[in-house]
Short mmCIF file of C-alpha atoms in Angstrom, two decimals:
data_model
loop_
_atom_site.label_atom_id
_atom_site.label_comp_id
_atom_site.label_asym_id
_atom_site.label_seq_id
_atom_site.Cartn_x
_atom_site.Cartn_y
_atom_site.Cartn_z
CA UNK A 1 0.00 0.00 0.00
CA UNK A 2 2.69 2.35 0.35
CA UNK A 3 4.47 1.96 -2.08
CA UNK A 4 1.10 2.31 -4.20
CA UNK A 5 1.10 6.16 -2.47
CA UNK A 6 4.74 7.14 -3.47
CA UNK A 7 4.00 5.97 -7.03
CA UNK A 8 1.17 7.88 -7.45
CA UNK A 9 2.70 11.02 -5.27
CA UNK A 10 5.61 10.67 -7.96
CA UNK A 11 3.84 10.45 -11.21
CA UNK A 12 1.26 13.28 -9.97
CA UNK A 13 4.41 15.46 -9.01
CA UNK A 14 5.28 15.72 -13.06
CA UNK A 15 4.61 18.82 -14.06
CA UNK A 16 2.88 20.36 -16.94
CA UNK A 17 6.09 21.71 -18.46
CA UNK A 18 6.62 18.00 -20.26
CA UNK A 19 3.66 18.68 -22.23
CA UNK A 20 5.56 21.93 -23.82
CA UNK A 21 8.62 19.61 -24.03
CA UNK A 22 10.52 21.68 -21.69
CA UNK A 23 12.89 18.48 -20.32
CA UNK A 24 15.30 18.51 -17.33
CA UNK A 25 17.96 15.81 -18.73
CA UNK A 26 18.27 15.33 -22.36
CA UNK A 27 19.23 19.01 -23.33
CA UNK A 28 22.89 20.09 -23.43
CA UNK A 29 21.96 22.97 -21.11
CA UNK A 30 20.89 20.45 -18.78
CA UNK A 31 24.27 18.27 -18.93
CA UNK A 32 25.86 19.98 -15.22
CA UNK A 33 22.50 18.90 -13.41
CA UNK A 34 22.48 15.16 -15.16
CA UNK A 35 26.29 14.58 -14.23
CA UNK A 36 25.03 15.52 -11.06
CA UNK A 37 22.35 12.99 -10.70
CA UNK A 38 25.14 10.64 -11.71
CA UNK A 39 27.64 11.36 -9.18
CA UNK A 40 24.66 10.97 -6.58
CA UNK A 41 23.39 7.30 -7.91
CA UNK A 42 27.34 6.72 -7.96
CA UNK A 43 26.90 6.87 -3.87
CA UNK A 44 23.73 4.67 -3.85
CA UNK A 45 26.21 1.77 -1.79
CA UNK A 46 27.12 3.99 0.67
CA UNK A 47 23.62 4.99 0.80
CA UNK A 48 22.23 1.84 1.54
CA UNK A 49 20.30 1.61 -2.15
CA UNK A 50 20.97 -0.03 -5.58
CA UNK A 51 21.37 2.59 -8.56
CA UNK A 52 20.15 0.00 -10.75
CA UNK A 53 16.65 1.10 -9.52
CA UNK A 54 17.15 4.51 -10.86
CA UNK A 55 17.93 4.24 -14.47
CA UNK A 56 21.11 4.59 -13.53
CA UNK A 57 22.92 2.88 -17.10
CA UNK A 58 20.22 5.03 -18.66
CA UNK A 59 21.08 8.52 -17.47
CA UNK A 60 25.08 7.49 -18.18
CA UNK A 61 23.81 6.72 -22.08
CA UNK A 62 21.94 10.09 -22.48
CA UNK A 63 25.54 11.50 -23.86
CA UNK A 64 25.40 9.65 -26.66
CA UNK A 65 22.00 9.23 -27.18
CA UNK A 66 20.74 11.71 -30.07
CA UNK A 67 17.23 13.32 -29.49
CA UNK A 68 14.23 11.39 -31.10
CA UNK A 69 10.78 11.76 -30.91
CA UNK A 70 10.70 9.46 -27.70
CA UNK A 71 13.22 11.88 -26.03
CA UNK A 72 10.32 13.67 -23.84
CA UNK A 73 9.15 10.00 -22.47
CA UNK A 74 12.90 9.00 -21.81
CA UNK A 75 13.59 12.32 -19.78
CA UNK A 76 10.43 11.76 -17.79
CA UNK A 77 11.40 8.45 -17.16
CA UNK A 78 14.37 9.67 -15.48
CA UNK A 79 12.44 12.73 -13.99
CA UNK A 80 10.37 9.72 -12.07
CA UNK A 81 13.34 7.57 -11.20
CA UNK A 82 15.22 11.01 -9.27
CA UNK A 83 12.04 11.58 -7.62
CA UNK A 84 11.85 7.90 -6.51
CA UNK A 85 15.99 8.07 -5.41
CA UNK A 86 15.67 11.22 -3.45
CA UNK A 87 12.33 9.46 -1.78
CA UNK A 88 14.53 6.73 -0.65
CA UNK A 89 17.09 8.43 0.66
CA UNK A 90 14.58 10.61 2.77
CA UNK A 91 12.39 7.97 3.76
CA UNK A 92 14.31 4.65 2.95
CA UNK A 93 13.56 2.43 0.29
CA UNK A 94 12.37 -0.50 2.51
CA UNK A 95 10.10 -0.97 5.62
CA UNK A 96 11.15 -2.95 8.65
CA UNK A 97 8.83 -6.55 8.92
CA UNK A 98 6.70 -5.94 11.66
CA UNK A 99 4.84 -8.66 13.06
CA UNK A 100 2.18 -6.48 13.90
CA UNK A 101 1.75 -3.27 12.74
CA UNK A 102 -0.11 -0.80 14.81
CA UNK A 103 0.67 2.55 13.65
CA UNK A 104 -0.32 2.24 9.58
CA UNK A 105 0.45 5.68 8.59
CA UNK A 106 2.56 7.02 5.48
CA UNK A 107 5.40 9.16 6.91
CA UNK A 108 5.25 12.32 4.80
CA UNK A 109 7.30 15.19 6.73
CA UNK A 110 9.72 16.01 3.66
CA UNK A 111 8.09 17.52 0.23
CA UNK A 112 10.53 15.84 -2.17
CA UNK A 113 8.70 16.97 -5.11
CA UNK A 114 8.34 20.28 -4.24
CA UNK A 115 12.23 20.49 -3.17
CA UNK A 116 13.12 18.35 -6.00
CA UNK A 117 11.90 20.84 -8.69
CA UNK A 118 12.57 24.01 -6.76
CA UNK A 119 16.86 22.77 -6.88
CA UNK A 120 16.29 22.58 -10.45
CA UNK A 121 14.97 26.05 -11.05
CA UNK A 122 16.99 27.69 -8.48
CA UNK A 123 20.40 25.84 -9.82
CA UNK A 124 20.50 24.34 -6.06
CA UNK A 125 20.72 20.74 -7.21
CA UNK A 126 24.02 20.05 -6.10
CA UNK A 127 22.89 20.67 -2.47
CA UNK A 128 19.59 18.46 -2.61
CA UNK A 129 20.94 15.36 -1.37
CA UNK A 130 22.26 16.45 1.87
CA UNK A 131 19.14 18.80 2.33
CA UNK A 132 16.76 15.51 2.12
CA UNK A 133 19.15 12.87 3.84
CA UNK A 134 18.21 12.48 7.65
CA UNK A 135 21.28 14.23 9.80
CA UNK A 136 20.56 12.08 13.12
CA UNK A 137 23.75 10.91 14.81
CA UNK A 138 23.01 7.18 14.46
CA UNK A 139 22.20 7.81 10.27
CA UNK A 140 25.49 9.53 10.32
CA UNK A 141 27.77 6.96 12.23
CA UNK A 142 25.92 4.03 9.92
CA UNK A 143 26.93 5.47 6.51
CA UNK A 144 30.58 6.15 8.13
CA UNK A 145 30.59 2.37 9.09
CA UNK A 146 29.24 1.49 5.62
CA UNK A 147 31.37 3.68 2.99
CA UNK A 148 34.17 2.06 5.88
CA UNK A 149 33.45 -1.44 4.66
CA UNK A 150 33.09 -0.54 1.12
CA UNK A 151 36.71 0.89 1.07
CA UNK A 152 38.26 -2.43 2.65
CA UNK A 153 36.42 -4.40 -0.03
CA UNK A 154 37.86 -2.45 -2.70
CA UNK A 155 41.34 -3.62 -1.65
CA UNK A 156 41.19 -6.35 -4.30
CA UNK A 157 44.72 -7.68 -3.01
CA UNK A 158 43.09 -8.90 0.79
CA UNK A 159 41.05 -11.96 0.72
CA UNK A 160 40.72 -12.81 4.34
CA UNK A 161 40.50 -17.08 4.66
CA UNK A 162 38.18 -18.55 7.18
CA UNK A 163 39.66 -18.22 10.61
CA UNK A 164 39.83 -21.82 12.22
CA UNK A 165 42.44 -21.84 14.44
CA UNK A 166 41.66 -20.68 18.14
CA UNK A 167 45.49 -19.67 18.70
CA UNK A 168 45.72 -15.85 19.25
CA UNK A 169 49.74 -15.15 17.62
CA UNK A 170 51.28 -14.10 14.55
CA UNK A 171 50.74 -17.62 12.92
CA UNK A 172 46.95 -17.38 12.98
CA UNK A 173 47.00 -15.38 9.07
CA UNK A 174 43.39 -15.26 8.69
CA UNK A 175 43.08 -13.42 12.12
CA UNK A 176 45.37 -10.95 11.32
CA UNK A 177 43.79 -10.83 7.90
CA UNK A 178 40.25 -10.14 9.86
CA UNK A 179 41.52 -7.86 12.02
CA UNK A 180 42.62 -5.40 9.60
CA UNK A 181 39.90 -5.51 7.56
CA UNK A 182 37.91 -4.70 10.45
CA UNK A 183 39.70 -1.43 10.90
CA UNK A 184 41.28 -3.15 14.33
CA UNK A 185 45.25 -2.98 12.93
CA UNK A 186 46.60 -0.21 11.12
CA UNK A 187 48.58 -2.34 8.55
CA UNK A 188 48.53 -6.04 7.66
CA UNK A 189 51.59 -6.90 10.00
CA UNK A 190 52.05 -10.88 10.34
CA UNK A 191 54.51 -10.41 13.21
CA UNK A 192 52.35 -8.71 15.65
CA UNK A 193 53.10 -10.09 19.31
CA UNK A 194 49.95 -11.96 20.96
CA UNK A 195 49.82 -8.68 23.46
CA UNK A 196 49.23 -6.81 20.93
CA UNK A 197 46.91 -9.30 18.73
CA UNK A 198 44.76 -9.81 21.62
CA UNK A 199 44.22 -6.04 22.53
CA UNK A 200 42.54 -5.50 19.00
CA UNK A 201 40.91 -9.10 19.10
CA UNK A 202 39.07 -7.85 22.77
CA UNK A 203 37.75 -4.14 21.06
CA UNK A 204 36.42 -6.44 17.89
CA UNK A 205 34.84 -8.31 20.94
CA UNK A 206 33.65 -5.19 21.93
CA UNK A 207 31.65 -4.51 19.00
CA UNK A 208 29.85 -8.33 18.66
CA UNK A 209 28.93 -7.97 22.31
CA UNK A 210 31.04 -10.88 23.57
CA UNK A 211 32.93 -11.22 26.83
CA UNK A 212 36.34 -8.99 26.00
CA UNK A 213 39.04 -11.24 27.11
CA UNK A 214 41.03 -11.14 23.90
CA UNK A 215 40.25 -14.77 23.07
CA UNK A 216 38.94 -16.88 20.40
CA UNK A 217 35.87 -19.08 21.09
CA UNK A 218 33.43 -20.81 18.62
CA UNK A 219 30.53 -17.93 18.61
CA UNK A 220 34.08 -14.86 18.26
CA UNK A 221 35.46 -17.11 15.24
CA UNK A 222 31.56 -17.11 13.83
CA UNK A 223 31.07 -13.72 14.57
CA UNK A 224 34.61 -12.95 12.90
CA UNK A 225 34.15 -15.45 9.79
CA UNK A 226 31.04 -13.50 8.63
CA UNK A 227 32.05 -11.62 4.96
CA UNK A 228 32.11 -8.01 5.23
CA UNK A 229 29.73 -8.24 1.92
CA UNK A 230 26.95 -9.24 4.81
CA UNK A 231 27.69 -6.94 7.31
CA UNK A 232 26.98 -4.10 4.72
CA UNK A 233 23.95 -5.78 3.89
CA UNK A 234 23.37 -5.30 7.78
CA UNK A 235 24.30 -1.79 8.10
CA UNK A 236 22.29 -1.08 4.65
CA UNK A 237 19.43 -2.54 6.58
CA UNK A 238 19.55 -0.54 9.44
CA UNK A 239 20.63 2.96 7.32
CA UNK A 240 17.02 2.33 5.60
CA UNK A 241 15.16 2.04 9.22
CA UNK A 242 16.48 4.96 10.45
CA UNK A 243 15.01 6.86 7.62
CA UNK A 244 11.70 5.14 8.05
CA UNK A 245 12.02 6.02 11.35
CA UNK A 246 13.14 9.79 10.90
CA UNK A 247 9.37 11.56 10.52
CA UNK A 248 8.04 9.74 13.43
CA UNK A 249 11.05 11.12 15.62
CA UNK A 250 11.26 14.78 14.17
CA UNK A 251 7.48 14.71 14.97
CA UNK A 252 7.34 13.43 18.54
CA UNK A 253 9.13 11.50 21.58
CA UNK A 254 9.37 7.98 20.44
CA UNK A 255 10.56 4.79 21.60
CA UNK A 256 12.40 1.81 20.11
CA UNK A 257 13.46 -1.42 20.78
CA UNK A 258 16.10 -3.62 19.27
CA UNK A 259 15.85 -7.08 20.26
CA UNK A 260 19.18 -8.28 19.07
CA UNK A 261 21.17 -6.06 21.28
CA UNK A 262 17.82 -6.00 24.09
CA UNK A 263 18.30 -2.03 24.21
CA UNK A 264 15.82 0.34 24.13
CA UNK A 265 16.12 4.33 22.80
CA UNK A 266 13.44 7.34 23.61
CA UNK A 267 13.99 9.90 20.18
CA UNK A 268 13.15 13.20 20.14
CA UNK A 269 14.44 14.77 17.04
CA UNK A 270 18.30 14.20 16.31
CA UNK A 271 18.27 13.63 20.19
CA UNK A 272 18.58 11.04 22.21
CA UNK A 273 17.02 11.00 25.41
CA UNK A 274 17.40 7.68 27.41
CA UNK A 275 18.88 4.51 26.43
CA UNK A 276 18.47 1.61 28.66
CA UNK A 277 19.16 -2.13 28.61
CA UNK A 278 16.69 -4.19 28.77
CA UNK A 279 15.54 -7.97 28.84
CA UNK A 280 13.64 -9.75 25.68
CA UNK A 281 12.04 -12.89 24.80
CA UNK A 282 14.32 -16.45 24.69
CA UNK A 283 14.50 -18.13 21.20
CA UNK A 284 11.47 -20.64 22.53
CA UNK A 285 9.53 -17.12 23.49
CA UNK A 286 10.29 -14.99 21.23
CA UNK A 287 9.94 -11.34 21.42
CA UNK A 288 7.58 -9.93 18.21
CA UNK A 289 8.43 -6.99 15.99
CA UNK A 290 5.88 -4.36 15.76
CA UNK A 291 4.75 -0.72 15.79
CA UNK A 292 2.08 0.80 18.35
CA UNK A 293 1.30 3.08 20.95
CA UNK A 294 1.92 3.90 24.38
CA UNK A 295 -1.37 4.57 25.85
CA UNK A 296 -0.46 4.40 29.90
CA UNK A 297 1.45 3.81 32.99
CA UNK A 298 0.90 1.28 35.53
CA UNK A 299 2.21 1.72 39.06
CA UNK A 300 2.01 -1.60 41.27
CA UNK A 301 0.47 -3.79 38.66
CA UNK A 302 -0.94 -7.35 39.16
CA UNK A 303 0.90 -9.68 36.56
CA UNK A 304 -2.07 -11.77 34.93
CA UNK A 305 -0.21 -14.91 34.52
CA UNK A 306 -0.46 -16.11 30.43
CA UNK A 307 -2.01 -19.32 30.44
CA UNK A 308 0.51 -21.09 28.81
CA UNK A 309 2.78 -19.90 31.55
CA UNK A 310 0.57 -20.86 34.14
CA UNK A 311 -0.59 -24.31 32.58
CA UNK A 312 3.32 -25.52 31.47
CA UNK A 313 5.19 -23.82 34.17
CA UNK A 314 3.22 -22.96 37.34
CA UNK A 315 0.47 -25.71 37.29
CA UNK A 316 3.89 -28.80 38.13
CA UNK A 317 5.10 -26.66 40.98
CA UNK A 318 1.33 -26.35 42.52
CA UNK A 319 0.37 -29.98 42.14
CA UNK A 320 3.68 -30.87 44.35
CA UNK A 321 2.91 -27.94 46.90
CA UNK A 322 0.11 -25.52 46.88
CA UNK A 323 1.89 -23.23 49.24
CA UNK A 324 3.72 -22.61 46.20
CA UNK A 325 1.00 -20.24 45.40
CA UNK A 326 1.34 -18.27 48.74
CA UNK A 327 5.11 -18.54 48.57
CA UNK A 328 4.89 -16.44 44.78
CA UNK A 329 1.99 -14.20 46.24
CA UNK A 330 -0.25 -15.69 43.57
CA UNK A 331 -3.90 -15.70 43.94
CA UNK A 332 -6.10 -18.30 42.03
CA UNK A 333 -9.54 -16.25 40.09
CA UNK A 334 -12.46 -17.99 38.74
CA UNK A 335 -14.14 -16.70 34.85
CA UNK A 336 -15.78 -13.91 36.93
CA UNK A 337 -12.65 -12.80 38.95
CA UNK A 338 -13.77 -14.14 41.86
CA UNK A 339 -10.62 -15.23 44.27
CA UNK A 340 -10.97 -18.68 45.45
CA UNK A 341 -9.19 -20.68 47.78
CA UNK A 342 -6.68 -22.77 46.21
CA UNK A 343 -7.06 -25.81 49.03
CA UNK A 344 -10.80 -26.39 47.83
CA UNK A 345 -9.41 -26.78 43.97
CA UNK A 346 -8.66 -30.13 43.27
CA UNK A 347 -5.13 -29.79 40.96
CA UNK A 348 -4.72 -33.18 40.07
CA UNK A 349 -7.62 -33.06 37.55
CA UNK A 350 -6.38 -29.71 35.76
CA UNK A 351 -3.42 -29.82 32.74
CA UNK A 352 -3.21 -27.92 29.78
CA UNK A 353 -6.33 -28.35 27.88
CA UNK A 354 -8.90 -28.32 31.37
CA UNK A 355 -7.79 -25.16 33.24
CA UNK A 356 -10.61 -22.95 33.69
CA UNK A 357 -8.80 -20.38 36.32
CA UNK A 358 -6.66 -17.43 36.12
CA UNK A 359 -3.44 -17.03 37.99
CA UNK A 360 -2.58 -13.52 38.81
CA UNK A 361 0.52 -12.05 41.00
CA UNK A 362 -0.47 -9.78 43.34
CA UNK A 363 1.58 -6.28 43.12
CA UNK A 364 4.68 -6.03 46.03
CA UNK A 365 8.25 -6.11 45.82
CA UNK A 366 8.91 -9.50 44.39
CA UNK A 367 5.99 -8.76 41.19
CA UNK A 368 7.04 -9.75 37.98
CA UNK A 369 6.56 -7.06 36.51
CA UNK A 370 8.03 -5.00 39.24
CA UNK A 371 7.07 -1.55 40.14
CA UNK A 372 5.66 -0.31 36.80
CA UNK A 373 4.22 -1.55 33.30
CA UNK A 374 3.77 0.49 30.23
CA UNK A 375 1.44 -0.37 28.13
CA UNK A 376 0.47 -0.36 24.21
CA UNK A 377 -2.13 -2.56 22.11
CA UNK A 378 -0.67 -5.78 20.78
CA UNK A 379 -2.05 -8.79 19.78
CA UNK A 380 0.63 -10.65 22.01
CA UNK A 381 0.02 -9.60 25.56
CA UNK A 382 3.49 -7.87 25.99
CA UNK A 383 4.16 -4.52 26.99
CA UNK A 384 7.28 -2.37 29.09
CA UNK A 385 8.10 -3.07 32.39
CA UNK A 386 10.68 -2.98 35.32
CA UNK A 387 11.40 -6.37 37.09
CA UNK A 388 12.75 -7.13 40.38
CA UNK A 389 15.38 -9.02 38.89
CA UNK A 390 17.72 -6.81 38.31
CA UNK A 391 20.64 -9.32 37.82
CA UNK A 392 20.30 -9.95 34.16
CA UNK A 393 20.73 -6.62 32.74
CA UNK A 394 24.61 -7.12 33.66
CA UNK A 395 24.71 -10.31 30.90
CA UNK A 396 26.05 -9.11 26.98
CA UNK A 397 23.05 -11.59 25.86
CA UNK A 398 19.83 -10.75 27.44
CA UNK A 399 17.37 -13.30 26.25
CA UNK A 400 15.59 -14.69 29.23
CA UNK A 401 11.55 -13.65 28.96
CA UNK A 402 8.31 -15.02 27.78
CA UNK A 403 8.40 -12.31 25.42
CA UNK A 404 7.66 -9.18 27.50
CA UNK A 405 10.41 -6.47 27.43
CA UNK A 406 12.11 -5.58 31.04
CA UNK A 407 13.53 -2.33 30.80
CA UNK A 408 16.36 -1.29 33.46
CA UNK A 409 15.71 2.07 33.29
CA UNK A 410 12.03 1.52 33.53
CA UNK A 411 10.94 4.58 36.08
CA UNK A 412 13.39 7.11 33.75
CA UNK A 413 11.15 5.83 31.09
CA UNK A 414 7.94 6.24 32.90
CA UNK A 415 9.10 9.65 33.57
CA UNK A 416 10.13 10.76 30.02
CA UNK A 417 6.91 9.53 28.74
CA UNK A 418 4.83 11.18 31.47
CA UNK A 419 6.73 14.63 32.43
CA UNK A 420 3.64 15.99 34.03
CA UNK A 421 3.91 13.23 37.08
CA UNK A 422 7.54 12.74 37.25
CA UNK A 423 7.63 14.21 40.86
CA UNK A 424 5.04 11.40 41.15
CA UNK A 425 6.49 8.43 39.83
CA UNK A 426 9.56 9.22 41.33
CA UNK A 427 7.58 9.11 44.97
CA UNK A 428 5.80 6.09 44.39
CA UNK A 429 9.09 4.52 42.63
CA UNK A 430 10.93 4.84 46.08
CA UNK A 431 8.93 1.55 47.61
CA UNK A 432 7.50 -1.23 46.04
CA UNK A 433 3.92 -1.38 48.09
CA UNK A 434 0.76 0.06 46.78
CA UNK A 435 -0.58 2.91 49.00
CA UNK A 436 -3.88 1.74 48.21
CA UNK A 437 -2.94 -1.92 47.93
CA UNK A 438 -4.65 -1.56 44.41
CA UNK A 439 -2.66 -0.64 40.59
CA UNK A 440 -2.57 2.94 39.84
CA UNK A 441 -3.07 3.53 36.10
CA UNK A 442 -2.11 6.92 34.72
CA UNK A 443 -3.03 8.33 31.06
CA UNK A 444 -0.59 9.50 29.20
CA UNK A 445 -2.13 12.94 27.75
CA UNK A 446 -0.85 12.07 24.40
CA UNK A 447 0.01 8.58 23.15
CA UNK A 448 3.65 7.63 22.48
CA UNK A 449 5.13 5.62 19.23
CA UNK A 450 6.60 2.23 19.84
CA UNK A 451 8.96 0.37 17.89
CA UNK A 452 10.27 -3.23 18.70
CA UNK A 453 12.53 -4.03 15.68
CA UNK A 454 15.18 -6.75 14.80
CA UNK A 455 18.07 -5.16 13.59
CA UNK A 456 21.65 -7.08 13.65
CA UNK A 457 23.55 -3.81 12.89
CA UNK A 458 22.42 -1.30 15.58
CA UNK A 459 24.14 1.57 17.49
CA UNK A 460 24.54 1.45 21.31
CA UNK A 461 23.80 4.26 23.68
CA UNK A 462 27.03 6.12 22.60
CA UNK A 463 26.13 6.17 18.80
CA UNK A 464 28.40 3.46 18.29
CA UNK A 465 27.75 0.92 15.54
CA UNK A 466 28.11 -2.75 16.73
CA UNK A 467 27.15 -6.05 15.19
CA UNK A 468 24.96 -8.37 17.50
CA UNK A 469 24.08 -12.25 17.61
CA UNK A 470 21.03 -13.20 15.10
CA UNK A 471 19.36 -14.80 18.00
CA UNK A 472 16.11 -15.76 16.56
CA UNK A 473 17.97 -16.76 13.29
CA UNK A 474 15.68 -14.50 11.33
CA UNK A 475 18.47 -13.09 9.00
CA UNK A 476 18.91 -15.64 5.60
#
């Protein structure tokens, strides 16, 4: 559907001046602003896009191409195709699979038409492309990592071979081999000592997320093996969602979630606001991608235990004790919410497919969900929240929930999204008990934009651009 839009906003940008065969390309007049085009589709790797989709051999023919009486439909053609490049670069030329998609709205916050023809009449067309390309820090410091890459596979003399051997010295050639092309050694020195080797080998470490202790393990030599061909098809990825992403954040405060590197970022702007670790789904529980919105805050919520949660996982541990219950502060409900007394239930008759109760947490320091949920509409029953297991945000690989998202920095969040009651939050954040014993649910006055997104190349919370483990094994 949206790409339906942006054809129709392109052909219906065309103006009239085609029908007095006024063209922007074919003329000789019009040769400074077509070599210009040229040297911009000549950037399309470093921009994350293929030139091939812009009548790219096309516009290099035009030179020798005499005029003809299909001239006016061949200089529209590539009239179209610049309007469709400059598009992409502003909005991206793909959009991220979401699983569910809860904010369906065409991003439209740059007029490319409109800027597009006014650099041709006002001879401005050399300056177009960095007037429509987002300027955010994390756009920036992808494209630096990507025309990075693309310079090291120029270098048609360095073939890295597949590293196999776990020592860390001078004799390990493919290592060495990896390491520069990586950026990690300065020249392609075979006689490094292992001090040194292993220094570099720890900050390549550093940017897959593994434990830096300057040694080589089965998921480092992995990491290290993949061709730098894929990890600009990584960073490519990523450069394209941070245009899609650009309107929503020049608009508004909005939040995203990676789940390979289990971070989360609140955008305002070029800004960045908060960045926080956080805690997503295992492989078996997987954490979905999709867009919505934050609707509200919950202070001391009950955690409605997921049946399959309660039936697979809970329901063992009962029918051996039920002061297990007790013991979790659990509470056993009935279809009308009704709490019931757990000793009158007879648990030997219940499994899987005959459980007609609901097991809910009661709200306190040991909760779940901790101290505070966010919520948004989903079609998966997850949502934002702070845990009382604090623990795990100190692991590189964070993959230990159902599928909800445990955010460290969970009251900071609650705060950004809700500056109004910040003096509020922060009160109630100091304990874990309900005044009233009861949730408190706060409005936000105007819904914020969520994104949960699987991205393999992703920034961290200092802008810098690391590579992280395809956990889910989404990626072909």
């Amino acid at each position: 559907m949206k790409y339906i839009f942006i054809l129709w906003l392109v052909f219906s940008s065309i103006p009239d001046t085609y029908a007095q065969s006024k063209m922007l390309w074919l003329p000789e007049q019009c040769k400074t602003n077509r070599n210009i085009l040229l040297q911009y589709l000549e950037q399309c790797d470093s921009l994350g896009l293929d030139k091939n989709a812009y009548n790219f051999d096309l516009l290099q023919s035009l030179d020798e191409k005499p005029l003809t009486e299909d001239s006016i439909n061949t200089d529209k053609s590539i009239t179209l195709s610049a309007i469709q490049f400059f598009h992409d670069v502003a909005y991206g030329n793909t959009v991220p699979h979401l699983e569910f998609n809860g904010i369906n709205e065409v991003t439209n916050c740059v007029d490319i038409p409109g800027k597009f023809y006014r650099a041709l009449e006002e001879n401005t067309f050399s300056e177009l492309l960095k007037e429509v390309e987002p300027d955010s820090p994390e756009y920036i410091n992808i494209k630096k990592k990507i025309v990075q890459y693309l310079r090291e596979l120029a270098d048609t003399t360095l073939h890295p071979g597949t590293i196999v051997s776990y020592l860390v010295d001078s004799t390990n050639r493919p290592l060495t081999e990896k390491l520069y092309q990586l950026g990690y050694l300065d020249s392609l020195d075979y006689h490094l000592p292992e001090k040194e080797m292993r220094a570099q080998l720890r900050k390549a470490q550093h940017m897959f997320e593994f434990y830096e202790d300057g040694g080589l393990r089965p998921d480092v030599i992995n990491a290290l093996n993949v061709p730098l061909t894929e990890r600009i098809k990584e960073l490519q990825s990523s450069l394209n969602v941070f245009r899609w992403l650009n309107c929503y954040r020049q608009s508004k405060k909005i939040v995203v979630v990676n789940v390979p590197s289990a971070n989360l970022f609140l955008y305002a702007g070029d800004s960045t606001l908060l960045s926080s670790r956080m805690v997503v789904g295992k492989p078996g529980t997987p954490t979905p991608t999709l867009s919505s919105r934050i609707t509200e805050l919950v202070m001391f919520p009950y955690w409605t235990v997921p049946h399959k949660i309660a039936t697979r996982e809970l329901l063992p541990a009962i029918k051996k004790s039920i002061p297990y219950l007790e013991a979790g502060n659990y509470q056993v409900l009935d279809k009308g919410g009704s709490i019931l007394d757990p000793y009158k239930i007879d648990w030997k008759t219940l499994n899987t497919k005959n459980f007609p109760y609901t097991i809910r947490q009661m709200n306190g320091c040991d909760n779940s969900l901790g101290i505070m949920k966010l919520n948004f509409y989903s079609p998966y029953d997850v949502y934002l929240h702070d845990t009382p297991w604090k623990n795990f945000f100190s692991y590189n690989k964070r993959y230990f929930s159902h599928g909800c998202m445990r955010v460290e920095e969970a009251a900071a969040l609650a705060k950004a999204v809700l500056p109004e009651r910040a003096d509020q939050i922060s009160e109630l954040a100091a304990t874990c008990i309900a005044p009233s014993g009861k949730p408190l649910t706060m409005q936000l006055n105007e819904s914020v934009p969520v994104f949960v997104l699987y991205q393999i190349a992703w920034p961290d919370n200092a802008g810098t651009i690391r590579f992280f483990e395809d956990t889910y094994h989404k990626i072909k």
